[in-house]
CSV table of C-alpha atoms (C1' of nucleotides) in Angstrom, one decimal:
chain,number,residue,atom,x,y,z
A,1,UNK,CA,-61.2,241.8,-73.0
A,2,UNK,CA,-59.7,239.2,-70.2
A,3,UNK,CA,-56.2,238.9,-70.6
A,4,UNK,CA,-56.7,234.9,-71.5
A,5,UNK,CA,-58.3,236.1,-74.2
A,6,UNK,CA,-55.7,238.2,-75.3
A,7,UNK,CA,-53.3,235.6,-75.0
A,8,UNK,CA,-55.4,233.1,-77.1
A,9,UNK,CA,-56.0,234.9,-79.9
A,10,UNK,CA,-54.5,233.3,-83.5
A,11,UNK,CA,-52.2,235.7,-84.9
A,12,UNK,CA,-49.4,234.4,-85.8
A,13,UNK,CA,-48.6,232.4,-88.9
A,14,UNK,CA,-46.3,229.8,-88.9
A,15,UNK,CA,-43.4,231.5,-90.7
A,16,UNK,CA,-43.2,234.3,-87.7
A,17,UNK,CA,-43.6,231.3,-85.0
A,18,UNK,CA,-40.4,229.8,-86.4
A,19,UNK,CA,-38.0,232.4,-86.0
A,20,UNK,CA,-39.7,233.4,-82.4
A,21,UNK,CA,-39.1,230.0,-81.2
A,22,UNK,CA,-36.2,228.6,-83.5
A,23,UNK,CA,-38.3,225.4,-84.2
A,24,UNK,CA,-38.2,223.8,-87.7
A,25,UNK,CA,-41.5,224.3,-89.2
A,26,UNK,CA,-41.4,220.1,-89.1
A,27,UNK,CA,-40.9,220.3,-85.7
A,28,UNK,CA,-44.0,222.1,-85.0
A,29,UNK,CA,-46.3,220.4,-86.8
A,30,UNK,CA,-45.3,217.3,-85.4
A,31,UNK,CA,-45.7,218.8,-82.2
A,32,UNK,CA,-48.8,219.4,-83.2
A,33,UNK,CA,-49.5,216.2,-84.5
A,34,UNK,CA,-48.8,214.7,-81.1
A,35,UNK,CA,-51.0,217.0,-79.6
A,36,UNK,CA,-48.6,219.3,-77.2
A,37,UNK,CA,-50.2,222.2,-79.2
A,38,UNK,CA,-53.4,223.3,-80.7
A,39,UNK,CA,-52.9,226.2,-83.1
A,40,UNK,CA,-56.2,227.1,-84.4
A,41,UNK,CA,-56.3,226.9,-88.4
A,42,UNK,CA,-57.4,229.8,-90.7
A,43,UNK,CA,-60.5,229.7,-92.9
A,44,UNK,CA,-57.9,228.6,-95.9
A,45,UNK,CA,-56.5,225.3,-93.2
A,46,UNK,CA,-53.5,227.8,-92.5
A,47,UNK,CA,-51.9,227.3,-88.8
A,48,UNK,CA,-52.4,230.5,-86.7
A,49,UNK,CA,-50.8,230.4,-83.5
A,50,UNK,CA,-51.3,232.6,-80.3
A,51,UNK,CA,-49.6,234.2,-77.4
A,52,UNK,CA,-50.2,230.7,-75.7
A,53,UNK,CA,-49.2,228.6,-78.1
A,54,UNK,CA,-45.8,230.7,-78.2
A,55,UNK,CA,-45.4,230.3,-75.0
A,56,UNK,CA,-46.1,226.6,-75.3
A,57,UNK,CA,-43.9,225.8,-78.0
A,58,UNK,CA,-41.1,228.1,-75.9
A,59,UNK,CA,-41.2,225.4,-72.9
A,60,UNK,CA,-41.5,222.3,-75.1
A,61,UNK,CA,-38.6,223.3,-76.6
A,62,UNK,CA,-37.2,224.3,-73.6
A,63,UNK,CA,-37.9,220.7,-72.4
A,64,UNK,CA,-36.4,219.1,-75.4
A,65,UNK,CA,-33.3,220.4,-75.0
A,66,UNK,CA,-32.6,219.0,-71.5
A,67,UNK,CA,-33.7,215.7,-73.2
A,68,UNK,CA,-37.0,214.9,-72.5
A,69,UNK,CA,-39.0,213.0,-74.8
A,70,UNK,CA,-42.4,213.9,-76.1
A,71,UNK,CA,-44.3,211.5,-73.9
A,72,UNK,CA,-42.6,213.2,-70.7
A,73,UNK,CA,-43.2,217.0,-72.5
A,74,UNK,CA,-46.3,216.0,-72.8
A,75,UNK,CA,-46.8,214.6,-69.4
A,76,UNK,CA,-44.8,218.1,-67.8
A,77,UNK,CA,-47.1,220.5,-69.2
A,78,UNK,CA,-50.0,218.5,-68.4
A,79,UNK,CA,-49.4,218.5,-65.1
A,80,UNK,CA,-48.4,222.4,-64.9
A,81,UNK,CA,-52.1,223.4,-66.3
A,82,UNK,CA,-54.3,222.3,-63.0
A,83,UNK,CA,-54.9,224.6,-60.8
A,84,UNK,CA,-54.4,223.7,-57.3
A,85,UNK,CA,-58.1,223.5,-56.0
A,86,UNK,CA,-59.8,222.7,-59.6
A,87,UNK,CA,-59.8,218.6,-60.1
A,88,UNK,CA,-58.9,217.5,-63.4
A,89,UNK,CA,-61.4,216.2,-65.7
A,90,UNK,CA,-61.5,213.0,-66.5
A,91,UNK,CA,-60.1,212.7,-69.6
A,92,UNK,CA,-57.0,214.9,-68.5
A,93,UNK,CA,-56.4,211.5,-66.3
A,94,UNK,CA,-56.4,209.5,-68.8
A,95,UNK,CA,-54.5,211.5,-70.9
A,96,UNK,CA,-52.0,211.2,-68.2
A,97,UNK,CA,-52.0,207.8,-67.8
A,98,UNK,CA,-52.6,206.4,-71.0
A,99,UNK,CA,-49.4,208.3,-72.3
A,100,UNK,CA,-47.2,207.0,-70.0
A,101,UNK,CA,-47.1,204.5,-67.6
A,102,UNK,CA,-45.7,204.7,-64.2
A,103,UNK,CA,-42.5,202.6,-65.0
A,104,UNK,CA,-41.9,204.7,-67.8
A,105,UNK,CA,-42.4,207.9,-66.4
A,106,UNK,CA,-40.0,207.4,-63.2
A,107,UNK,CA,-37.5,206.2,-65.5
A,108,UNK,CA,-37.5,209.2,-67.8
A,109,UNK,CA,-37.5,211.6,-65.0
A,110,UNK,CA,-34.8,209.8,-63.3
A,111,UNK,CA,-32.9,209.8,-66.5
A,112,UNK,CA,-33.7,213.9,-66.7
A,113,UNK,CA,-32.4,214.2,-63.1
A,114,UNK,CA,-29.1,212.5,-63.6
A,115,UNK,CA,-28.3,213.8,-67.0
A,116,UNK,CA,-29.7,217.3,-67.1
A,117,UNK,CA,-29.3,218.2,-63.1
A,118,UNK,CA,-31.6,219.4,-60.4
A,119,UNK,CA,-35.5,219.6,-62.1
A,120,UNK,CA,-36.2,222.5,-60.5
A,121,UNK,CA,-38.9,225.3,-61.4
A,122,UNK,CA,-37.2,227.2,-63.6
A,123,UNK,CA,-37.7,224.2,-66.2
A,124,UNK,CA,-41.4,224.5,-65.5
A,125,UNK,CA,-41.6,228.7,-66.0
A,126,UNK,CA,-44.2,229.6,-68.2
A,127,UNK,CA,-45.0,232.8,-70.1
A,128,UNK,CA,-42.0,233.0,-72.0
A,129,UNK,CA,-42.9,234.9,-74.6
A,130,UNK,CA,-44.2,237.5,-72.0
A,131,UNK,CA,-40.4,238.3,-71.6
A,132,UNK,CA,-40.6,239.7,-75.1
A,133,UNK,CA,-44.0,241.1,-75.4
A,134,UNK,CA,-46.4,243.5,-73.0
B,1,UNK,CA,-35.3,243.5,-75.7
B,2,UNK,CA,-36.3,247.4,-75.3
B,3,UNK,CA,-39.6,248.0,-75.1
B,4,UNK,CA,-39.2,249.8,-78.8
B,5,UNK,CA,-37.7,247.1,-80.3
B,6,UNK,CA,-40.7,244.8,-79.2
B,7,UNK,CA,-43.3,246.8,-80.2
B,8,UNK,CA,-41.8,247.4,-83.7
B,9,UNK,CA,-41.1,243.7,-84.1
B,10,UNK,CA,-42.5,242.6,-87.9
B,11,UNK,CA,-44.9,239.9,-87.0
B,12,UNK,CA,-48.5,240.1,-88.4
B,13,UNK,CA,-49.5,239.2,-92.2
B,14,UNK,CA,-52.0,241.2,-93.9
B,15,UNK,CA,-54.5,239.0,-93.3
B,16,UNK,CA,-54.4,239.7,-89.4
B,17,UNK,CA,-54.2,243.4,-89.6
B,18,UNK,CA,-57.2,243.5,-91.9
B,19,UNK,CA,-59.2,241.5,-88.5
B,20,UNK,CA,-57.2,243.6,-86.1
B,21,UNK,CA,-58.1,246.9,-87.4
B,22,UNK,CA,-61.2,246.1,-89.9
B,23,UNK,CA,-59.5,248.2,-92.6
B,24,UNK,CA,-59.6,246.4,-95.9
B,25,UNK,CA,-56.3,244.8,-98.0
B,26,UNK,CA,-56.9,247.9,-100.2
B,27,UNK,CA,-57.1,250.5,-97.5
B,28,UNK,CA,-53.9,249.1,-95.5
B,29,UNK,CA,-52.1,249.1,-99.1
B,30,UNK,CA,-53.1,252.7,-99.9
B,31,UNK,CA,-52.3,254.1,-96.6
B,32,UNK,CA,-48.8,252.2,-97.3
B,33,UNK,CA,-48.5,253.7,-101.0
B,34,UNK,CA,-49.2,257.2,-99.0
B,35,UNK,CA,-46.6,256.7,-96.6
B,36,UNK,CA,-48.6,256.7,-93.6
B,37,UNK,CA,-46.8,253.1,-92.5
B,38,UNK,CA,-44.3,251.0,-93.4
B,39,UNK,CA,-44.6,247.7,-92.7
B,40,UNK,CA,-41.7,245.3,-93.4
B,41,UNK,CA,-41.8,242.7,-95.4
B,42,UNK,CA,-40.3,238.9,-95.9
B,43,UNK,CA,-37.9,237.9,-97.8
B,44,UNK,CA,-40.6,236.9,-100.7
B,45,UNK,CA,-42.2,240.3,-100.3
B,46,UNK,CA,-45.1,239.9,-98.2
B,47,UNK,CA,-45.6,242.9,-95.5
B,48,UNK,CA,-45.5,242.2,-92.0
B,49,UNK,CA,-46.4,244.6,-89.3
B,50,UNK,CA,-45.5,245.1,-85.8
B,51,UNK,CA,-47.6,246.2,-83.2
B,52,UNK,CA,-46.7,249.7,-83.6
B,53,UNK,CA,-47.8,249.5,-87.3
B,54,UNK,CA,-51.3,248.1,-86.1
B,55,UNK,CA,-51.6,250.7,-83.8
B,56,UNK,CA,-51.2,253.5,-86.3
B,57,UNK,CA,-53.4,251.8,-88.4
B,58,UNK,CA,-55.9,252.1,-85.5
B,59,UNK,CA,-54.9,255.7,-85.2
B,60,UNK,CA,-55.6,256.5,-88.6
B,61,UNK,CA,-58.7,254.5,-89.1
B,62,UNK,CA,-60.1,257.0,-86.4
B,63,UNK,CA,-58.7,260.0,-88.1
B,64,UNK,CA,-60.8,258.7,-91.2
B,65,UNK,CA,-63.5,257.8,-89.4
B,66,UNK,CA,-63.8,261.5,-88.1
B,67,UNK,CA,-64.1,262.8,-91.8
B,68,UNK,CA,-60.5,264.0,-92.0
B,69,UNK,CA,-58.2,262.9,-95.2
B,70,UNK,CA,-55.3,261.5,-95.9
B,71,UNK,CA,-53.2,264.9,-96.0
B,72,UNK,CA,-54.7,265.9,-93.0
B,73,UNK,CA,-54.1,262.3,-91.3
B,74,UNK,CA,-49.9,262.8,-92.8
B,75,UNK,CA,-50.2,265.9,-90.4
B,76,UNK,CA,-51.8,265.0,-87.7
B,77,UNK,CA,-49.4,261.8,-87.3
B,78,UNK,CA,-46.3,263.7,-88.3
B,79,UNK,CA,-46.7,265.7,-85.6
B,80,UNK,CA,-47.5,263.6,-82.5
B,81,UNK,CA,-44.0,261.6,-82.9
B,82,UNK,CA,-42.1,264.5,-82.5
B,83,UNK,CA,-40.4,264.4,-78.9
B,84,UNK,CA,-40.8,267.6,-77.0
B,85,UNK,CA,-37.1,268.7,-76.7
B,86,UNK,CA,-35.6,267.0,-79.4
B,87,UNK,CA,-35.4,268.8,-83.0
B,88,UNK,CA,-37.5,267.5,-85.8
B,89,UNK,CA,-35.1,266.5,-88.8
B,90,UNK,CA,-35.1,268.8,-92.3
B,91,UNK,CA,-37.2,265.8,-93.8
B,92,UNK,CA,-39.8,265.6,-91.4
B,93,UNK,CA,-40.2,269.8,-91.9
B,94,UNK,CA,-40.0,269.3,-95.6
B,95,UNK,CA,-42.4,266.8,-95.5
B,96,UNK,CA,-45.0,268.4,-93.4
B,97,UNK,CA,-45.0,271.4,-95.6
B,98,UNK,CA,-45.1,270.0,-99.1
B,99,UNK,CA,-47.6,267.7,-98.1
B,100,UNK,CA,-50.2,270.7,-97.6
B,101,UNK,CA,-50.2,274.1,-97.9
B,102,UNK,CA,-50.6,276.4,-94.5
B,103,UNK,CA,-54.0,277.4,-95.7
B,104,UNK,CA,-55.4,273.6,-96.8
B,105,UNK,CA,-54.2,272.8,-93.5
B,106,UNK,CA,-55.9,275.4,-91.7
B,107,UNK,CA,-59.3,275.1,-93.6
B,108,UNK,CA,-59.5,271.0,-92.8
B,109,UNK,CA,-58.5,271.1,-89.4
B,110,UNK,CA,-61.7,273.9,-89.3
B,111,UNK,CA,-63.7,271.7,-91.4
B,112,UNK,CA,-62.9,268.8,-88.6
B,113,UNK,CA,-63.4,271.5,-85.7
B,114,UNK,CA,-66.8,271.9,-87.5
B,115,UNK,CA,-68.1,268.7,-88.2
B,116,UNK,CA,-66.6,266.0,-85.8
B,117,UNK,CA,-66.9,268.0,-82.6
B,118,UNK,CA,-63.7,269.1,-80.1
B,119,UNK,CA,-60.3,268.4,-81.4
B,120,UNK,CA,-59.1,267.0,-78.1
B,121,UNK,CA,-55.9,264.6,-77.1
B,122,UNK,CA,-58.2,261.6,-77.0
B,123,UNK,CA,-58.5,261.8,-81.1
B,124,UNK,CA,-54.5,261.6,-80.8
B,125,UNK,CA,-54.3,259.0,-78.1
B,126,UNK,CA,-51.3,256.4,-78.9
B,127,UNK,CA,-50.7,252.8,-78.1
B,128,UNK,CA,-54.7,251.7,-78.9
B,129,UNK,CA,-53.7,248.5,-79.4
B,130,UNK,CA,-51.9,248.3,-76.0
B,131,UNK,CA,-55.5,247.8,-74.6
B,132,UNK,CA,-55.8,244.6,-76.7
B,133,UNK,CA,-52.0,242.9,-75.8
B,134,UNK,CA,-49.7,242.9,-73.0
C,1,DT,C1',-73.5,271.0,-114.6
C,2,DT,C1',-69.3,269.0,-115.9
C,3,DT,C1',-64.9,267.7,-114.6
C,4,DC,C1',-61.2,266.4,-111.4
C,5,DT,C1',-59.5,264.2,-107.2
C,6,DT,C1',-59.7,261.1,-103.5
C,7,DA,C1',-60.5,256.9,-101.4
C,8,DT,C1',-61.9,252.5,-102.1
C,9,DG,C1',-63.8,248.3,-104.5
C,10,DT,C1',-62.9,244.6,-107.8
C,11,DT,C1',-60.5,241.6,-110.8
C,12,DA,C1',-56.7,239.2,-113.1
C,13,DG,C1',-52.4,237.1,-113.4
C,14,DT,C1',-48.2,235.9,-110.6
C,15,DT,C1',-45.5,234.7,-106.8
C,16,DT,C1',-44.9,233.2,-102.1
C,17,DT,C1',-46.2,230.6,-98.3
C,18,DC,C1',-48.4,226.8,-96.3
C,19,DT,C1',-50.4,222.2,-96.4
C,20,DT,C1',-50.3,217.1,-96.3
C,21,DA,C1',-48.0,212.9,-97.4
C,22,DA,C1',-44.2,210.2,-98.4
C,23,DC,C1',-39.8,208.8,-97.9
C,24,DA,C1',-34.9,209.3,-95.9
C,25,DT,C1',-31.9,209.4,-92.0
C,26,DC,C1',-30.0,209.4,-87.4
C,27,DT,C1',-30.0,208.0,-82.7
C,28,DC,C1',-31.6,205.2,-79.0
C,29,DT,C1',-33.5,201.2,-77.0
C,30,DT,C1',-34.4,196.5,-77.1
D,1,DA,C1',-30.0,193.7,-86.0
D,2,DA,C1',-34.3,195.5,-85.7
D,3,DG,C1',-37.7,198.9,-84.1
D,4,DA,C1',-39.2,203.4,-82.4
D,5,DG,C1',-38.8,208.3,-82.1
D,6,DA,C1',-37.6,212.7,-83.9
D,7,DT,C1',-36.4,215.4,-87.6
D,8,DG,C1',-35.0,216.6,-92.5
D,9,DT,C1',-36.3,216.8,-97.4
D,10,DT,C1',-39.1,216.8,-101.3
D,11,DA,C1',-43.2,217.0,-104.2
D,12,DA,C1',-47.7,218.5,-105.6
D,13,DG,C1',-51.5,221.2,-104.6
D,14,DA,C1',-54.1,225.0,-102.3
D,15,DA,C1',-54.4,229.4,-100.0
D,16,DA,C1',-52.9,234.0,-99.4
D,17,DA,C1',-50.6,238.0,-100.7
D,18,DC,C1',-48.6,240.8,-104.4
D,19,DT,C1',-48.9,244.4,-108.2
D,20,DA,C1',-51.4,246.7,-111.6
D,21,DA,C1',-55.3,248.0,-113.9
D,22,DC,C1',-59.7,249.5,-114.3
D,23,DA,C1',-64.3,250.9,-112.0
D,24,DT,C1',-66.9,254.0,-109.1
D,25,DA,C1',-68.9,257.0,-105.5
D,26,DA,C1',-68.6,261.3,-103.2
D,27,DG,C1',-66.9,265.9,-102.9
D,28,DA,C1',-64.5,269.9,-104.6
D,29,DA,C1',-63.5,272.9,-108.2
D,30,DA,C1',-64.3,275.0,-112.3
DNA sequence: TTTCTTATGTTAGTTTTCTTAACATCTCTT
DNA sequence: AAGAGATGTTAAGAAAACTAACATAAGAAA
């Protein structure tokens, strides 16, 4: 079994994603609701979250607490997902650019470098969770 | 976070387990009710397991699966967690020999010798879940 | 063969957890 | 002052899990 696999695999209820995360159960629906996660849903409509998502909802929040909005979350981790060589599809551009537009965006990251200092990697880091799990 | 303490983490509902390890609700409860895991539960009383709980699951659905029963599962599993060097604790003795006599033991261990083939580490082998996440 | 035991299935009634939707509130931005 | 964004709170309903009881199949024991 590839290891993407692994990672994407629903297992956790929402309950258990709360206290791994410290998000409000509120807080990741509406997450959800503005698409910065996809947990996949049970047979019963229940949220079951992965690995992945985890890790997802570790950086988002991670994000949110140096102050960046949703729109700019949403526009961080789209942009860490490409690989170097693989173009984006198209709707991932449009994603991009309908969120936001360029005014916007150099504003709010402007704002994030003067209020929350140097926007370095470590914001970026993914596989959180794989701190806590392997 | 020890590796221990990670792996023993409460985190999956019933529901998981019973896709994880393809036991039924009923078989997970029993093997509960027979001490052969503990899972923890939540506050309102539902059981959560870790990964170490899945993975004993996984142990002892191949202990069944080779024709051996519950008793002889007890056994088999009370003995593998005992660290070389360090002392078993009066329980754990107690428990292995109210559980089953000397000669029940000896006759279902020949009875599995008999019907299931070699008796060899690999029907012992930890960690199976540990091929699934890391 | 009859009976007992073990392991599991099934069902019923309850309790807990999760769901969506609505409304409230607080903080920024305009 | 008004609007937008993010989160809290609450209510009502649905799904999932709990225990307990009873059913049953297969083997062991008598």
């Amino acid at each position: 079994m590839s290891d993407e696999i692994r990672r994407s695999m629903p297992l956790f209820p929402i309950s258990i994603v709360k206290s791994l995360t410290d998000l409000s159960a509120r807080q990741i629906r509406y997450y959800e609701e503005h698409n910065l996660v996809h947990p996949a849903r049970s047979e019963g409509n229940r949220r079951l979250f992965s690995f992945n998502d985890v890790d997802r909802l570790l950086e988002i929040k991670a994000l949110i607490e140096k102050g960046i909005n949703l729109a700019g979350i949403k526009q961080v981790l789209s942009m860490q997902k490409v690989p170097d060589n693989e173009p984006m599809d198209q709707e991932q551009v449009e994603e991009i650019h309908n969120d936001l537009s360029e005014k916007e965006l150099r504003r709010l990251l402007q704002q994030e470098l003067h209020t929350a200092g140097r926007y370095g990697k470590s914001s970026l880091r993914q596989g959180e969770l794989s701190r806590f799990f392997h």
